[in-house]
Tab-separated table of C-alpha atoms in Angstrom:
chain	number	residue	atom	x	y	z
A	1	ILE	CA	7.420	32.513	-23.916
A	2	LEU	CA	7.090	30.899	-27.356
A	3	ASN	CA	3.628	30.059	-28.594
A	4	VAL	CA	3.402	26.584	-30.118
A	5	GLU	CA	-0.132	25.500	-30.859
A	6	GLN	CA	-1.508	22.211	-32.074
A	7	SER	CA	-4.909	21.436	-33.484
A	8	PRO	CA	-7.138	19.678	-33.005
A	9	GLN	CA	-6.624	18.843	-29.314
A	10	SER	CA	-8.155	15.426	-29.874
A	11	LEU	CA	-9.328	13.370	-32.772
A	12	HIS	CA	-11.327	10.149	-33.104
A	13	VAL	CA	-11.077	8.262	-36.391
A	14	GLN	CA	-12.033	4.845	-37.678
A	15	GLU	CA	-9.426	2.244	-38.576
A	16	GLY	CA	-8.373	2.791	-42.161
A	17	ASP	CA	-9.112	6.533	-42.203
A	18	SER	CA	-6.352	8.931	-43.114
A	19	THR	CA	-5.918	11.954	-40.910
A	20	ASN	CA	-3.761	15.000	-40.381
A	21	PHE	CA	-3.107	17.567	-37.713
A	22	THR	CA	-1.401	20.917	-37.464
A	23	CYS	CA	1.372	22.527	-35.490
A	24	SER	CA	1.821	26.298	-35.656
A	25	PHE	CA	4.868	28.101	-34.332
A	26	PRO	CA	6.592	31.500	-34.522
A	27	SER	CA	8.013	32.104	-37.981
A	28	SER	CA	11.010	34.109	-36.752
A	29	ASN	CA	14.355	32.681	-35.580
A	30	PHE	CA	13.443	29.209	-36.777
A	31	TYR	CA	15.972	26.481	-36.013
A	32	ALA	CA	14.149	23.145	-35.971
A	33	LEU	CA	10.725	21.560	-35.666
A	34	HIS	CA	10.295	18.173	-33.991
A	35	TRP	CA	7.415	15.684	-33.964
A	36	TYR	CA	7.048	13.102	-31.186
A	37	ARG	CA	4.680	10.230	-30.559
A	38	TRP	CA	3.635	9.714	-26.947
A	39	GLU	CA	1.791	6.558	-25.979
A	40	THR	CA	0.010	6.347	-22.659
A	41	ALA	CA	2.253	5.219	-19.782
A	42	LYS	CA	5.357	5.554	-21.935
A	43	SER	CA	7.728	8.398	-22.752
A	44	PRO	CA	7.693	10.494	-25.953
A	45	GLU	CA	9.558	9.051	-28.929
A	46	ALA	CA	10.868	11.110	-31.812
A	47	LEU	CA	9.234	10.770	-35.215
A	48	PHE	CA	10.864	13.551	-37.205
A	49	VAL	CA	13.220	16.488	-36.853
A	50	MET	CA	12.895	19.022	-39.660
A	51	THR	CA	15.135	21.991	-40.224
A	52	LEU	CA	14.559	23.287	-43.772
A	53	ASN	CA	11.585	25.115	-45.223
A	54	GLY	CA	9.753	22.737	-47.524
A	55	ASP	CA	11.094	19.628	-45.770
A	56	GLU	CA	8.961	16.543	-46.150
A	57	LYS	CA	9.734	13.463	-44.100
A	58	LYS	CA	8.153	10.036	-44.090
A	59	LYS	CA	8.277	7.008	-41.815
A	60	GLY	CA	5.980	4.205	-42.919
A	61	ARG	CA	2.417	5.531	-42.995
A	62	ILE	CA	3.338	8.747	-41.177
A	63	SER	CA	4.663	11.819	-42.940
A	64	ALA	CA	5.238	15.466	-42.096
A	65	THR	CA	5.692	18.721	-43.964
A	66	LEU	CA	7.213	22.003	-42.877
A	67	ASN	CA	6.587	25.638	-43.817
A	68	THR	CA	8.927	27.875	-41.830
A	69	LYS	CA	7.906	31.084	-43.580
A	70	GLU	CA	4.318	30.874	-42.460
A	71	GLY	CA	5.074	28.915	-39.284
A	72	TYR	CA	3.262	25.608	-39.594
A	73	SER	CA	3.854	21.896	-39.940
A	74	TYR	CA	1.422	19.130	-40.807
A	75	LEU	CA	1.567	15.529	-39.663
A	76	TYR	CA	-0.272	12.995	-41.822
A	77	ILE	CA	-1.212	9.431	-40.997
A	78	LYS	CA	-2.371	7.296	-43.886
A	79	GLY	CA	-4.708	4.383	-43.174
A	80	SER	CA	-4.824	4.816	-39.391
A	81	GLN	CA	-4.479	1.690	-37.271
A	82	PRO	CA	-5.460	1.201	-33.604
A	83	GLU	CA	-1.774	1.078	-32.694
A	84	ASP	CA	-1.449	4.657	-33.985
A	85	SER	CA	-3.507	5.809	-31.011
A	86	ALA	CA	-1.278	8.171	-29.063
A	87	THR	CA	-0.648	11.833	-28.398
A	88	TYR	CA	1.369	13.515	-31.124
A	89	LEU	CA	3.527	16.390	-29.961
A	90	CYS	CA	5.326	18.989	-31.964
A	91	ALA	CA	8.190	21.014	-30.526
A	92	PHE	CA	9.775	24.210	-31.808
A	93	ASN	CA	13.367	25.247	-31.390
A	94	ASN	CA	14.413	28.846	-32.071
A	95	ALA	CA	18.014	29.602	-32.824
A	96	GLY	CA	19.356	26.570	-31.040
A	97	ASN	CA	17.784	27.172	-27.662
A	98	MET	CA	15.405	25.003	-25.708
A	99	LEU	CA	12.582	23.057	-27.297
A	100	THR	CA	9.093	24.382	-26.614
A	101	PHE	CA	6.364	21.765	-26.918
A	102	GLY	CA	2.827	22.245	-28.112
A	103	GLY	CA	-0.086	20.820	-26.171
A	104	GLY	CA	-0.351	17.777	-28.424
A	105	THR	CA	-3.071	16.169	-30.487
A	106	ARG	CA	-4.577	13.086	-28.909
A	107	LEU	CA	-5.469	10.574	-31.603
A	108	MET	CA	-7.795	7.648	-30.950
A	109	VAL	CA	-8.282	5.075	-33.716
A	110	LYS	CA	-11.311	2.828	-33.358
A	111	PRO	CA	-11.110	-0.717	-34.755
B	2	ASP	CA	19.600	-1.528	-21.847
B	3	THR	CA	17.733	1.699	-21.029
B	4	ALA	CA	19.091	4.726	-22.866
B	5	VAL	CA	17.809	7.395	-20.468
B	6	SER	CA	16.941	6.246	-16.978
B	7	GLN	CA	15.417	8.158	-14.098
B	8	THR	CA	15.136	7.253	-10.447
B	9	PRO	CA	12.940	7.100	-8.577
B	10	LYS	CA	9.888	6.500	-10.756
B	11	TYR	CA	7.589	7.423	-7.894
B	12	LEU	CA	8.279	9.773	-5.019
B	13	VAL	CA	5.828	10.740	-2.282
B	14	THR	CA	6.981	13.318	0.228
B	15	GLN	CA	5.852	16.012	2.612
B	16	MET	CA	5.711	19.734	1.961
B	17	GLY	CA	8.888	21.487	2.966
B	18	ASN	CA	11.184	18.539	2.316
B	19	ASP	CA	14.161	18.562	-0.059
B	20	LYS	CA	14.334	15.810	-2.673
B	21	SER	CA	16.327	14.769	-5.716
B	22	ILE	CA	15.546	12.913	-8.909
B	23	LYS	CA	18.455	11.303	-10.717
B	24	CYS	CA	18.912	10.949	-14.457
B	25	GLU	CA	21.526	9.039	-16.398
B	26	GLN	CA	21.987	8.571	-20.148
B	27	ASN	CA	24.246	6.041	-21.852
B	28	LEU	CA	23.905	7.468	-25.355
B	29	GLY	CA	27.020	9.614	-25.270
B	30	HIS	CA	24.888	12.729	-25.731
B	31	ASP	CA	26.259	16.089	-24.720
B	32	THR	CA	23.014	17.859	-23.831
B	33	MET	CA	20.490	16.900	-21.157
B	34	TYR	CA	17.178	18.417	-20.158
B	35	TRP	CA	14.540	18.404	-17.483
B	36	TYR	CA	10.873	18.817	-18.406
B	37	LYS	CA	7.845	19.112	-16.163
B	38	GLN	CA	4.500	17.744	-17.277
B	39	ASP	CA	2.002	20.181	-15.839
B	40	SER	CA	-1.587	19.647	-14.773
B	41	LYS	CA	-2.800	20.169	-18.350
B	42	LYS	CA	-0.355	17.484	-19.556
B	43	PHE	CA	1.866	20.060	-21.259
B	44	LEU	CA	5.610	19.393	-21.298
B	45	LYS	CA	7.363	22.510	-19.975
B	46	ILE	CA	11.119	22.904	-20.307
B	47	MET	CA	12.883	23.560	-17.037
B	48	PHE	CA	16.575	23.300	-17.861
B	49	SER	CA	18.855	22.609	-20.758
B	50	TYR	CA	22.450	21.714	-19.918
B	51	ASN	CA	25.580	20.662	-21.687
B	52	ASN	CA	29.118	20.623	-20.441
B	53	LYS	CA	29.490	24.241	-21.328
B	54	GLU	CA	26.259	25.979	-20.610
B	55	LEU	CA	23.188	25.851	-18.413
B	56	ILE	CA	20.052	27.449	-19.777
B	57	ILE	CA	17.311	27.964	-17.256
B	58	ASN	CA	13.688	28.621	-18.043
B	59	GLU	CA	13.191	31.882	-16.170
B	60	THR	CA	9.786	30.763	-14.910
B	61	VAL	CA	11.335	27.917	-12.872
B	62	PRO	CA	11.562	28.784	-9.154
B	63	ASN	CA	15.079	28.884	-7.779
B	64	ARG	CA	14.119	26.065	-5.407
B	65	PHE	CA	14.820	23.849	-8.410
B	66	SER	CA	18.448	23.288	-9.353
B	67	PRO	CA	20.142	20.918	-11.785
B	68	LYS	CA	23.381	19.234	-10.781
B	69	SER	CA	25.598	17.495	-13.313
B	70	PRO	CA	28.466	15.458	-11.860
B	71	ASP	CA	29.479	14.417	-15.382
B	72	LYS	CA	28.250	14.454	-18.952
B	73	ALA	CA	26.093	11.352	-18.507
B	74	HIS	CA	24.163	12.573	-15.475
B	75	LEU	CA	21.831	15.476	-14.763
B	76	ASN	CA	20.108	15.335	-11.397
B	77	LEU	CA	17.240	17.556	-10.324
B	78	HIS	CA	17.257	18.930	-6.787
B	79	ILE	CA	14.165	20.501	-5.320
B	80	ASN	CA	14.277	22.414	-2.034
B	81	SER	CA	11.356	23.268	0.229
B	82	LEU	CA	8.823	21.263	-1.755
B	83	GLU	CA	5.390	22.785	-2.289
B	84	LEU	CA	2.065	21.200	-3.197
B	85	GLY	CA	2.262	22.719	-6.662
B	86	ASP	CA	5.467	20.842	-7.369
B	87	SER	CA	3.457	17.626	-7.708
B	88	ALA	CA	3.896	16.548	-11.318
B	89	VAL	CA	5.658	14.097	-13.574
B	90	TYR	CA	9.217	15.140	-14.333
B	91	PHE	CA	10.925	13.902	-17.483
B	92	CYS	CA	14.626	13.833	-18.173
B	93	ALA	CA	15.842	13.822	-21.781
B	94	SER	CA	19.075	13.959	-23.724
B	95	SER	CA	20.137	14.849	-27.252
B	96	ARG	CA	23.181	15.182	-29.416
B	97	GLY	CA	23.721	18.896	-29.629
B	98	ARG	CA	21.039	21.362	-28.708
B	99	GLY	CA	17.962	21.825	-30.838
B	100	SER	CA	18.341	19.903	-34.032
B	101	GLY	CA	18.996	16.478	-32.508
B	102	GLU	CA	16.008	14.410	-31.479
B	103	LEU	CA	15.342	14.073	-27.769
B	104	PHE	CA	15.444	10.726	-26.004
B	105	PHE	CA	13.257	10.741	-22.926
B	106	GLY	CA	13.375	8.870	-19.678
B	107	GLU	CA	10.244	7.186	-18.377
B	108	GLY	CA	9.331	10.013	-16.057
B	109	SER	CA	9.305	10.423	-12.291
B	110	ARG	CA	5.979	11.070	-10.614
B	111	LEU	CA	6.409	13.387	-7.632
B	112	THR	CA	3.566	13.742	-5.148
B	113	VAL	CA	3.843	16.372	-2.438
B	114	LEU	CA	1.442	15.962	0.486
């Protein structure tokens, strides 16, 4: 069983605040690290898939970094908006096998 | 046009029954998955399947079996349903296995009484 942990479990921020959360994963047999955004009553949607140590990816106000040697990834949201409220999931893939998801970080942005 | 579709969205049934949840993807992907959202809201992988290989999460009871009539479909069959099988089940697909992003269906909520 692979251990993929996310912190914090939940986070409340004010509109306009920037925030970040962490995903930690096993540093051996790394293949890919995924980030997903999961809104209530919908299904998860992919944000990023990262495969190389040092990868940085950006989509609008959301960006992610990857450190495969130490086994962590950060997701950053700049200038949070209420529509950013969702659960953010990371998922780890080792050597091309099945994706193991972390427990998610639930973000709530107050107007 | 829904990319990954699951039916039914809701299923209420009695303990001991056998039921199926269907999944279809129109993305041309070659790998499909079934995930179970457990009571703590975690997504747990159950199966990963492409036209060559089925990978089963060893913790999944053998009452659960995936059936793939073709590359675009991966159905989930559950025999002898138990109360603990109540959950939301998500189907997903990807191009390749691992590095391609997953596209999820909307989930099927199973309630076993």
